[in-house]
Amino acid sequence: MAVTLTERAAQHVSNYIARRGKGVGLRLGVRTSGCSGMAYKLEFADSVNDEDLQFECHGVKVLIDQKSLPYIDGTELDFAREGLNEGFKFNNPNVKNECGCGESFNI
């Protein structure tokens, strides 16, 4: 069981944490939301919680709560720039369908 970051995503996270001057990694999870049922939660973590599962990829710590892992196990997180837009892209092999706006997914 694992969640990975591409080199591009890891570099973006490392750069952001360095600019912030604090942080231990990236916290990733899911929550109930949107038209398809689930949405990703993504935030920079300043500490590790006791219940966090930890993965490390390209030198960046990825923290995931145990309830979210079954929904995002095997996910690769990328960071992409497309024209004026930039952001994280979730390549989740568990997703069966996504809503039209791209905010939520179903497993």
Backbone as numpy.savetxt, mean C-alpha at the origin, in Angstrom:
# Nx Ny Nz CAx CAy CAz Cx Cy Cz
3.32 -15.43 2.28 2.48 -14.25 2.28 3.37 -13.01 2.28
3.09 -12.11 1.35 3.93 -10.92 1.25 3.26 -9.82 0.45
3.68 -8.62 0.73 3.33 -7.45 -0.06 4.66 -6.81 -0.43
4.81 -6.43 -1.70 6.08 -5.90 -2.16 5.92 -4.50 -2.75
7.04 -3.80 -2.83 7.10 -2.49 -3.47 8.03 -2.60 -4.66
7.71 -1.90 -5.74 8.66 -1.79 -6.83 9.79 -0.87 -6.36
10.90 -0.87 -7.07 12.00 0.03 -6.72 11.55 1.49 -6.76
10.72 1.83 -7.74 10.21 3.20 -7.89 9.37 3.60 -6.67
8.49 2.69 -6.22 7.65 2.99 -5.05 8.51 3.10 -3.79
9.46 2.21 -3.62 10.34 2.25 -2.46 11.14 3.55 -2.42
11.63 3.98 -3.56 12.39 5.22 -3.64 11.52 6.42 -3.27
10.27 6.42 -3.75 9.36 7.51 -3.43 9.09 7.56 -1.92
8.85 6.40 -1.30 8.59 6.34 0.13 9.82 6.80 0.91
11.00 6.31 0.53 12.25 6.71 1.20 12.48 8.21 1.12
12.27 8.77 -0.06 12.44 10.22 -0.25 11.46 11.01 0.61
10.22 10.56 0.66 9.19 11.27 1.43 9.51 11.22 2.93
9.90 10.05 3.42 10.25 9.91 4.84 11.45 10.81 5.17
12.43 10.86 4.28 13.60 11.71 4.49 13.19 13.19 4.56
12.28 13.63 3.67 11.81 15.02 3.69 11.03 15.33 4.96
10.23 14.35 5.42 9.45 14.52 6.66 10.36 14.60 7.87
11.50 13.91 7.80 12.41 13.88 8.92 12.05 12.87 9.99
11.04 12.05 9.74 10.65 11.00 10.67 9.83 9.96 9.92
9.72 8.78 10.52 8.93 7.71 9.94 9.71 6.41 9.88
8.97 5.30 9.99 9.61 3.98 9.96 9.26 3.20 8.70
8.24 3.66 7.96 7.85 2.93 6.76 6.47 3.32 6.29
5.85 2.39 5.57 4.56 2.60 4.95 3.54 1.64 5.56
2.39 2.16 6.00 1.33 1.32 6.55 0.27 1.13 5.47
-0.06 -0.12 5.21 -1.01 -0.47 4.14 -2.10 -1.35 4.73
-3.35 -1.10 4.33 -4.47 -1.91 4.79 -5.67 -1.71 3.88
-6.80 -2.27 4.30 -8.05 -2.09 3.56 -9.14 -1.67 4.54
-10.17 -1.04 3.98 -11.34 -0.66 4.77 -12.58 -0.85 3.90
-13.72 -0.98 4.53 -14.98 -1.10 3.79 -15.34 0.27 3.25
-15.56 0.35 1.92 -15.86 1.64 1.31 -16.19 1.47 -0.17
-16.76 2.50 -0.75 -16.96 2.57 -2.19 -18.04 1.66 -2.73
-18.19 1.70 -4.04 -19.25 0.93 -4.70 -18.94 -0.56 -4.79
-17.67 -0.95 -4.77 -17.32 -2.36 -4.90 -17.08 -3.05 -3.57
-16.99 -2.30 -2.48 -16.91 -2.92 -1.17 -15.67 -2.63 -0.34
-14.49 -2.55 -0.95 -13.27 -2.33 -0.18 -12.41 -1.27 -0.84
-11.66 -0.55 -0.02 -10.72 0.46 -0.53 -9.41 0.32 0.24
-8.33 0.72 -0.40 -7.02 0.65 0.24 -6.84 1.82 1.20
-6.12 1.54 2.30 -5.67 2.58 3.23 -4.16 2.62 3.09
-3.62 3.80 3.00 -2.18 3.97 2.81 -1.74 5.20 3.59
-0.74 5.03 4.46 -0.23 6.17 5.22 1.22 5.91 5.61
1.93 6.97 5.89 3.29 6.84 6.36 3.24 6.58 7.86
3.99 5.58 8.30 3.96 5.16 9.70 5.13 5.75 10.47
4.83 6.28 11.65 5.87 6.82 12.52 6.32 5.80 13.57
5.54 4.72 13.74 5.90 3.69 14.71 5.31 2.36 14.25
5.81 1.29 14.83 5.32 -0.06 14.55 4.40 -0.47 15.69
3.18 -0.90 15.36 2.24 -1.38 16.36 2.49 -2.87 16.63
2.11 -3.33 17.81 2.32 -4.73 18.18 1.63 -5.69 17.21
0.48 -5.30 16.68 -0.29 -6.19 15.81 0.13 -6.10 14.33
1.08 -5.25 14.01 1.53 -5.09 12.63 2.36 -6.29 12.16
2.08 -6.73 10.95 2.95 -7.67 10.25 3.93 -6.80 9.47
5.18 -7.20 9.43 6.20 -6.38 8.79 6.84 -7.11 7.60
6.97 -6.38 6.52 7.68 -6.85 5.34 8.70 -5.78 4.99
9.79 -6.16 4.38 10.76 -5.17 3.94 11.07 -5.41 2.47
11.07 -4.33 1.73 11.30 -4.42 0.28 12.12 -3.21 -0.17
13.26 -3.46 -0.78 14.16 -2.39 -1.25 14.48 -1.41 -0.12
14.64 -1.94 1.09 15.03 -1.11 2.23 13.90 -0.35 2.90
12.65 -0.57 2.47 11.51 0.12 3.06 10.64 -0.89 3.80
10.25 -0.52 5.03 9.38 -1.36 5.83 7.93 -1.14 5.41
7.19 -2.24 5.20 5.77 -2.19 4.89 5.04 -2.84 6.07
4.13 -2.10 6.69 3.39 -2.56 7.86 1.94 -2.82 7.49
1.43 -4.00 7.88 0.07 -4.39 7.50 -0.61 -4.99 8.72
-1.87 -4.61 8.96 -2.61 -5.22 10.05 -3.06 -6.62 9.60
-3.18 -7.52 10.55 -3.45 -8.93 10.25 -4.80 -9.14 9.55
-5.78 -8.30 9.82 -7.10 -8.45 9.19 -7.05 -8.08 7.71
-6.17 -7.17 7.32 -6.09 -6.73 5.92 -5.29 -7.68 5.04
-4.34 -8.41 5.63 -3.43 -9.21 4.82 -4.12 -10.18 3.87
-5.18 -10.91 4.26 -5.80 -11.84 3.30 -6.32 -11.15 2.03
-6.66 -9.87 2.11 -7.20 -9.13 0.97 -6.11 -8.57 0.07
-4.91 -8.39 0.62 -3.85 -7.75 -0.16 -2.60 -8.62 -0.29
-2.68 -9.87 0.17 -1.54 -10.77 0.06 -1.15 -10.94 -1.41
0.12 -10.78 -1.70 0.61 -10.90 -3.07 0.59 -9.60 -3.85
0.13 -8.53 -3.23 0.03 -7.23 -3.92 1.41 -6.62 -4.13
1.60 -6.03 -5.29 2.79 -5.24 -5.58 2.34 -3.79 -5.67
3.02 -2.93 -4.92 2.70 -1.51 -4.92 3.73 -0.78 -5.77
3.24 -0.05 -6.76 4.11 0.69 -7.67 3.80 2.18 -7.51
4.71 3.02 -7.96 4.48 4.47 -7.98 4.67 4.91 -9.42
3.64 5.54 -9.98 3.69 5.89 -11.40 3.36 7.36 -11.61
3.99 7.92 -12.63 3.68 9.27 -13.10 3.11 9.13 -14.50
1.92 9.69 -14.69 1.27 9.67 -16.00 0.83 11.09 -16.31
1.60 11.77 -17.13 1.32 13.17 -17.42 1.50 14.00 -16.18
0.47 14.75 -15.80 0.53 15.58 -14.60 0.15 14.82 -13.34
-0.35 13.60 -13.49 -0.79 12.81 -12.35 0.29 11.86 -11.89
0.36 11.66 -10.58 1.27 10.69 -10.02 0.62 10.07 -8.80
0.99 8.83 -8.51 0.43 8.18 -7.34 0.76 6.71 -7.30
0.34 6.09 -6.22 0.57 4.66 -6.04 -0.44 3.85 -6.84
0.04 2.75 -7.40 -0.80 1.81 -8.14 -0.71 0.46 -7.44
-1.86 -0.14 -7.18 -1.93 -1.43 -6.51 -2.12 -2.53 -7.55
-1.18 -3.45 -7.63 -1.31 -4.61 -8.50 -1.64 -5.80 -7.59
-2.94 -5.98 -7.35 -3.43 -6.97 -6.40 -4.01 -8.17 -7.15
-3.37 -9.34 -7.05 -3.85 -10.51 -7.78 -5.16 -11.07 -7.24
-5.61 -10.62 -6.08 -6.84 -11.12 -5.46 -8.10 -10.42 -5.95
-7.94 -9.28 -6.62 -9.09 -8.47 -7.04 -9.87 -9.18 -8.15
-11.18 -9.31 -7.93 -12.06 -9.90 -8.95 -12.66 -8.82 -9.83
-13.03 -7.68 -9.24 -13.49 -6.54 -10.03 -13.32 -5.25 -9.25
-13.27 -4.15 -10.02 -13.09 -2.81 -9.45 -14.23 -1.93 -9.91
-14.51 -0.89 -9.13 -15.55 0.04 -9.55 -15.01 0.91 -10.68
-15.89 1.56 -11.40 -15.50 2.37 -12.55 -14.59 3.55 -12.20
-14.75 4.09 -11.01 -13.93 5.24 -10.62 -12.55 4.81 -10.12
-12.36 3.51 -9.88 -11.07 2.99 -9.46 -10.78 3.16 -7.98
-11.76 3.61 -7.19 -11.53 3.82 -5.77 -11.67 2.55 -4.94
-12.51 1.62 -5.36 -12.75 0.44 -4.55 -12.67 -0.83 -5.38
-12.60 -1.96 -4.67 -12.46 -3.26 -5.33 -13.23 -4.32 -4.57
-13.35 -5.49 -5.19 -14.05 -6.62 -4.61 -13.18 -7.86 -4.75
-13.23 -8.73 -3.77 -12.44 -9.96 -3.79 -13.38 -11.16 -3.84
